[in-house]
């Protein structure tokens, strides 16, 4: 949710800051959202078929980190569309196994509460992404591409933590 907010908020600002129509952020945010929604069911089927959770989360963190870090590397209409779509699918590759892991560890009587807490934590990530990236932009003078690179690095670190944490909680 941290990476999602940075992408959504700051790509929109990037596209609204005098860039040519090719680089208009709201279009790229829409492409990211469509790719994310379109990827949800196939990712869910793959998670159910393989019974593996942590590798999909790892792939999602790595994919989103790469997409964010490369978003502004020689940007063209094609690369921005491709990286927006990759980012959208990668975000879903983190969210679907996360929801499955939570649901598997609940019983019927507490499932709604567990999913509600999960959703609340996602919203904390949205706020953290907006606040942290805003501090970087205003206080530290980061440019939007530098914010994306930093966020990509943060997501990459999370990728390094997924497997050890998954093993500790015995996630497949």
PDB file of C-alpha atoms in Angstrom:
ATOM      1  CA  UNK A   1       0.000   0.000   0.000  1.00  0.00           C
ATOM      2  CA  UNK A   2       2.988   2.289   0.557  1.00  0.00           C
ATOM      3  CA  UNK A   3       4.224   1.765  -3.009  1.00  0.00           C
ATOM      4  CA  UNK A   4       0.680   1.991  -4.388  1.00  0.00           C
ATOM      5  CA  UNK A   5       0.140   5.409  -2.809  1.00  0.00           C
ATOM      6  CA  UNK A   6       3.480   6.752  -3.954  1.00  0.00           C
ATOM      7  CA  UNK A   7       2.680   5.600  -7.483  1.00  0.00           C
ATOM      8  CA  UNK A   8      -0.884   6.906  -7.508  1.00  0.00           C
ATOM      9  CA  UNK A   9      -0.266  10.297  -5.909  1.00  0.00           C
ATOM     10  CA  UNK A  10       3.099  11.192  -7.347  1.00  0.00           C
ATOM     11  CA  UNK A  11       2.597   9.798 -10.852  1.00  0.00           C
ATOM     12  CA  UNK A  12      -0.495  12.007 -11.047  1.00  0.00           C
ATOM     13  CA  UNK A  13       1.580  15.018  -9.966  1.00  0.00           C
ATOM     14  CA  UNK A  14       4.311  14.113 -12.442  1.00  0.00           C
ATOM     15  CA  UNK A  15       1.795  13.972 -15.238  1.00  0.00           C
ATOM     16  CA  UNK A  16       0.232  17.269 -14.194  1.00  0.00           C
ATOM     17  CA  UNK A  17       3.497  19.218 -14.126  1.00  0.00           C
ATOM     18  CA  UNK A  18       3.762  20.243 -17.751  1.00  0.00           C
ATOM     19  CA  UNK A  19       4.737  16.879 -19.244  1.00  0.00           C
ATOM     20  CA  UNK A  20       3.542  15.999 -22.715  1.00  0.00           C
ATOM     21  CA  UNK A  21       0.297  14.057 -23.074  1.00  0.00           C
ATOM     22  CA  UNK A  22       2.255  10.801 -23.361  1.00  0.00           C
ATOM     23  CA  UNK A  23       3.387  11.206 -19.768  1.00  0.00           C
ATOM     24  CA  UNK A  24       0.048  12.155 -18.231  1.00  0.00           C
ATOM     25  CA  UNK A  25       0.020  10.455 -14.849  1.00  0.00           C
ATOM     26  CA  UNK A  26      -3.721   9.790 -14.467  1.00  0.00           C
ATOM     27  CA  UNK A  27      -3.654   7.607 -17.600  1.00  0.00           C
ATOM     28  CA  UNK A  28      -0.759   5.629 -16.165  1.00  0.00           C
ATOM     29  CA  UNK A  29      -2.554   5.258 -12.829  1.00  0.00           C
ATOM     30  CA  UNK A  30      -5.571   3.884 -14.715  1.00  0.00           C
ATOM     31  CA  UNK A  31      -3.344   1.429 -16.597  1.00  0.00           C
ATOM     32  CA  UNK A  32      -1.845   0.320 -13.273  1.00  0.00           C
ATOM     33  CA  UNK A  33      -5.298  -0.165 -11.741  1.00  0.00           C
ATOM     34  CA  UNK A  34      -6.647  -2.146 -14.712  1.00  0.00           C
ATOM     35  CA  UNK A  35      -3.553  -4.380 -14.739  1.00  0.00           C
ATOM     36  CA  UNK A  36      -3.905  -4.934 -11.003  1.00  0.00           C
ATOM     37  CA  UNK A  37      -7.564  -5.927 -11.193  1.00  0.00           C
ATOM     38  CA  UNK A  38      -6.970  -8.069 -14.288  1.00  0.00           C
ATOM     39  CA  UNK A  39      -4.134  -9.885 -12.523  1.00  0.00           C
ATOM     40  CA  UNK A  40      -6.070 -10.702  -9.341  1.00  0.00           C
ATOM     41  CA  UNK A  41      -7.918 -13.826 -10.491  1.00  0.00           C
ATOM     42  CA  UNK A  42      -5.016 -15.466 -12.369  1.00  0.00           C
ATOM     43  CA  UNK A  43      -2.709 -14.783  -9.414  1.00  0.00           C
ATOM     44  CA  UNK A  44      -5.318 -16.209  -7.039  1.00  0.00           C
ATOM     45  CA  UNK A  45      -5.685 -19.323  -9.187  1.00  0.00           C
ATOM     46  CA  UNK A  46      -1.898 -19.747  -9.287  1.00  0.00           C
ATOM     47  CA  UNK A  47      -1.666 -19.337  -5.506  1.00  0.00           C
ATOM     48  CA  UNK A  48      -4.436 -21.932  -5.022  1.00  0.00           C
ATOM     49  CA  UNK A  49      -2.909 -24.330  -7.570  1.00  0.00           C
ATOM     50  CA  UNK A  50       0.656 -24.163  -6.236  1.00  0.00           C
ATOM     51  CA  UNK A  51      -0.310 -23.780  -2.577  1.00  0.00           C
ATOM     52  CA  UNK A  52       2.650 -21.381  -2.347  1.00  0.00           C
ATOM     53  CA  UNK A  53       2.232 -17.940  -0.774  1.00  0.00           C
ATOM     54  CA  UNK A  54       5.655 -16.473   0.033  1.00  0.00           C
ATOM     55  CA  UNK A  55       7.160 -16.840  -3.479  1.00  0.00           C
ATOM     56  CA  UNK A  56       4.278 -14.859  -4.973  1.00  0.00           C
ATOM     57  CA  UNK A  57       4.719 -12.145  -2.363  1.00  0.00           C
ATOM     58  CA  UNK A  58       8.456 -12.101  -3.048  1.00  0.00           C
ATOM     59  CA  UNK A  59       7.829 -11.849  -6.785  1.00  0.00           C
ATOM     60  CA  UNK A  60       5.351  -9.031  -6.157  1.00  0.00           C
ATOM     61  CA  UNK A  61       7.741  -7.029  -4.002  1.00  0.00           C
ATOM     62  CA  UNK A  62      10.597  -7.489  -6.480  1.00  0.00           C
ATOM     63  CA  UNK A  63       8.384  -6.700  -9.476  1.00  0.00           C
ATOM     64  CA  UNK A  64       6.970  -3.562  -7.884  1.00  0.00           C
ATOM     65  CA  UNK A  65      10.440  -2.440  -6.779  1.00  0.00           C
ATOM     66  CA  UNK A  66      11.848  -2.887 -10.277  1.00  0.00           C
ATOM     67  CA  UNK A  67       8.870  -1.156 -11.894  1.00  0.00           C
ATOM     68  CA  UNK A  68       9.085   1.858  -9.598  1.00  0.00           C
ATOM     69  CA  UNK A  69      12.854   2.122  -9.854  1.00  0.00           C
ATOM     70  CA  UNK A  70      12.813   1.937 -13.660  1.00  0.00           C
ATOM     71  CA  UNK A  71       9.735   4.117 -14.187  1.00  0.00           C
ATOM     72  CA  UNK A  72      11.841   7.154 -15.058  1.00  0.00           C
ATOM     73  CA  UNK A  73      14.785   5.402 -16.705  1.00  0.00           C
ATOM     74  CA  UNK A  74      14.624   6.694 -20.283  1.00  0.00           C
ATOM     75  CA  UNK A  75      10.851   7.244 -20.074  1.00  0.00           C
ATOM     76  CA  UNK A  76       8.870   6.893 -23.259  1.00  0.00           C
ATOM     77  CA  UNK A  77       5.206   6.232 -23.814  1.00  0.00           C
ATOM     78  CA  UNK A  78       5.878   2.505 -24.167  1.00  0.00           C
ATOM     79  CA  UNK A  79       8.102   2.110 -21.092  1.00  0.00           C
ATOM     80  CA  UNK A  80       5.740   4.105 -18.878  1.00  0.00           C
ATOM     81  CA  UNK A  81       2.795   1.974 -19.969  1.00  0.00           C
ATOM     82  CA  UNK A  82       4.752  -1.258 -19.523  1.00  0.00           C
ATOM     83  CA  UNK A  83       6.120  -0.356 -16.073  1.00  0.00           C
ATOM     84  CA  UNK A  84       2.703   0.887 -14.947  1.00  0.00           C
ATOM     85  CA  UNK A  85       1.167  -2.455 -15.933  1.00  0.00           C
ATOM     86  CA  UNK A  86       4.011  -4.435 -14.341  1.00  0.00           C
ATOM     87  CA  UNK A  87       3.611  -2.426 -11.143  1.00  0.00           C
ATOM     88  CA  UNK A  88      -0.142  -3.082 -11.074  1.00  0.00           C
ATOM     89  CA  UNK A  89       0.233  -6.843 -11.463  1.00  0.00           C
ATOM     90  CA  UNK A  90       3.114  -6.919  -8.969  1.00  0.00           C
ATOM     91  CA  UNK A  91       1.038  -5.125  -6.336  1.00  0.00           C
ATOM     92  CA  UNK A  92      -1.669  -7.748  -6.725  1.00  0.00           C
ATOM     93  CA  UNK A  93       0.952 -10.503  -6.425  1.00  0.00           C
ATOM     94  CA  UNK A  94       1.601  -9.172  -2.915  1.00  0.00           C
ATOM     95  CA  UNK A  95      -2.016  -8.546  -1.923  1.00  0.00           C
ATOM     96  CA  UNK A  96      -3.620 -11.842  -3.000  1.00  0.00           C
ATOM     97  CA  UNK A  97      -1.288 -14.192  -1.054  1.00  0.00           C
ATOM     98  CA  UNK A  98      -1.446 -11.829   1.922  1.00  0.00           C
ATOM     99  CA  UNK A  99      -5.235 -12.122   2.000  1.00  0.00           C
ATOM    100  CA  UNK A 100      -5.005 -15.895   1.593  1.00  0.00           C
ATOM    101  CA  UNK A 101      -2.519 -16.173   4.468  1.00  0.00           C
ATOM    102  CA  UNK A 102      -4.790 -14.158   6.721  1.00  0.00           C
ATOM    103  CA  UNK A 103      -7.929 -16.082   5.760  1.00  0.00           C
ATOM    104  CA  UNK A 104      -6.204 -19.452   6.282  1.00  0.00           C
ATOM    105  CA  UNK A 105      -5.271 -18.518   9.828  1.00  0.00           C
ATOM    106  CA  UNK A 106      -8.786 -17.568  10.893  1.00  0.00           C
ATOM    107  CA  UNK A 107     -11.915 -19.370  11.875  1.00  0.00           C
ATOM    108  CA  UNK A 108     -15.330 -18.371  10.628  1.00  0.00           C
ATOM    109  CA  UNK A 109     -16.100 -16.421  13.799  1.00  0.00           C
ATOM    110  CA  UNK A 110     -13.086 -14.097  13.502  1.00  0.00           C
ATOM    111  CA  UNK A 111     -12.490 -13.955   9.741  1.00  0.00           C
ATOM    112  CA  UNK A 112     -14.274 -10.628   9.196  1.00  0.00           C
ATOM    113  CA  UNK A 113     -12.368  -9.003  12.047  1.00  0.00           C
ATOM    114  CA  UNK A 114      -9.033 -10.297  10.731  1.00  0.00           C
ATOM    115  CA  UNK A 115      -9.756  -9.059   7.212  1.00  0.00           C
ATOM    116  CA  UNK A 116     -10.911  -5.712   8.609  1.00  0.00           C
ATOM    117  CA  UNK A 117      -7.661  -5.304  10.520  1.00  0.00           C
ATOM    118  CA  UNK A 118      -5.723  -6.211   7.364  1.00  0.00           C
ATOM    119  CA  UNK A 119      -7.615  -3.565   5.434  1.00  0.00           C
ATOM    120  CA  UNK A 120      -6.943  -1.021   8.181  1.00  0.00           C
ATOM    121  CA  UNK A 121      -3.217  -1.776   8.027  1.00  0.00           C
ATOM    122  CA  UNK A 122      -3.325  -1.230   4.258  1.00  0.00           C
ATOM    123  CA  UNK A 123      -4.766   2.219   4.884  1.00  0.00           C
ATOM    124  CA  UNK A 124      -1.963   2.960   7.328  1.00  0.00           C
ATOM    125  CA  UNK A 125       0.395   2.142   4.453  1.00  0.00           C
ATOM    126  CA  UNK A 126      -1.502   4.544   2.186  1.00  0.00           C
ATOM    127  CA  UNK A 127      -1.058   7.319   4.726  1.00  0.00           C
ATOM    128  CA  UNK A 128       2.591   6.431   5.299  1.00  0.00           C
ATOM    129  CA  UNK A 129       3.272   6.501   1.565  1.00  0.00           C
ATOM    130  CA  UNK A 130       1.669   9.903   1.112  1.00  0.00           C
ATOM    131  CA  UNK A 131       3.300  11.408   4.203  1.00  0.00           C
ATOM    132  CA  UNK A 132       6.769   9.953   3.672  1.00  0.00           C
ATOM    133  CA  UNK A 133       6.927  10.794  -0.012  1.00  0.00           C
ATOM    134  CA  UNK A 134       5.564  14.266   0.740  1.00  0.00           C
ATOM    135  CA  UNK A 135       8.306  14.829   3.325  1.00  0.00           C
ATOM    136  CA  UNK A 136      10.911  13.678   0.808  1.00  0.00           C
ATOM    137  CA  UNK A 137       9.499  16.012  -1.835  1.00  0.00           C
ATOM    138  CA  UNK A 138       9.000  19.138   0.288  1.00  0.00           C
ATOM    139  CA  UNK A 139      11.570  18.920   3.075  1.00  0.00           C
ATOM    140  CA  UNK A 140      14.440  17.001   1.535  1.00  0.00           C
ATOM    141  CA  UNK A 141      14.004  18.288  -2.005  1.00  0.00           C
ATOM    142  CA  UNK A 142      13.740  14.879  -3.668  1.00  0.00           C
ATOM    143  CA  UNK A 143      12.447  14.871  -7.202  1.00  0.00           C
ATOM    144  CA  UNK A 144       9.568  12.592  -8.128  1.00  0.00           C
ATOM    145  CA  UNK A 145      11.907  10.136  -9.907  1.00  0.00           C
ATOM    146  CA  UNK A 146      14.100  10.035  -6.770  1.00  0.00           C
ATOM    147  CA  UNK A 147      11.012   9.290  -4.646  1.00  0.00           C
ATOM    148  CA  UNK A 148      10.123   6.400  -6.972  1.00  0.00           C
ATOM    149  CA  UNK A 149      13.684   5.074  -6.760  1.00  0.00           C
ATOM    150  CA  UNK A 150      13.681   5.278  -2.962  1.00  0.00           C
ATOM    151  CA  UNK A 151      10.281   3.563  -2.777  1.00  0.00           C
ATOM    152  CA  UNK A 152      11.585   0.856  -5.102  1.00  0.00           C
ATOM    153  CA  UNK A 153      14.489   0.315  -2.718  1.00  0.00           C
ATOM    154  CA  UNK A 154      12.107   0.061   0.258  1.00  0.00           C
ATOM    155  CA  UNK A 155      10.010  -2.536  -1.574  1.00  0.00           C
ATOM    156  CA  UNK A 156      13.207  -4.408  -2.497  1.00  0.00           C
ATOM    157  CA  UNK A 157      14.145  -4.593   1.179  1.00  0.00           C
ATOM    158  CA  UNK A 158      10.689  -6.002   1.931  1.00  0.00           C
ATOM    159  CA  UNK A 159      11.338  -8.643  -0.724  1.00  0.00           C
ATOM    160  CA  UNK A 160      14.461  -9.692   1.171  1.00  0.00           C
ATOM    161  CA  UNK A 161      12.395 -10.035   4.356  1.00  0.00           C
ATOM    162  CA  UNK A 162       9.486 -12.024   2.907  1.00  0.00           C
ATOM    163  CA  UNK A 163      11.103 -15.458   2.787  1.00  0.00           C
ATOM    164  CA  UNK A 164      12.645 -15.478   6.292  1.00  0.00           C
ATOM    165  CA  UNK A 165       9.441 -14.116   7.796  1.00  0.00           C
ATOM    166  CA  UNK A 166       7.402 -16.597   5.748  1.00  0.00           C
ATOM    167  CA  UNK A 167       9.496 -19.463   7.069  1.00  0.00           C
ATOM    168  CA  UNK A 168       9.155 -18.216  10.628  1.00  0.00           C
ATOM    169  CA  UNK A 169       5.344 -18.155  10.415  1.00  0.00           C
ATOM    170  CA  UNK A 170       5.409 -21.362   8.365  1.00  0.00           C
ATOM    171  CA  UNK A 171       3.907 -19.802   5.263  1.00  0.00           C
ATOM    172  CA  UNK A 172       4.252 -21.904   2.157  1.00  0.00           C
TER     173      UNK A 172
END
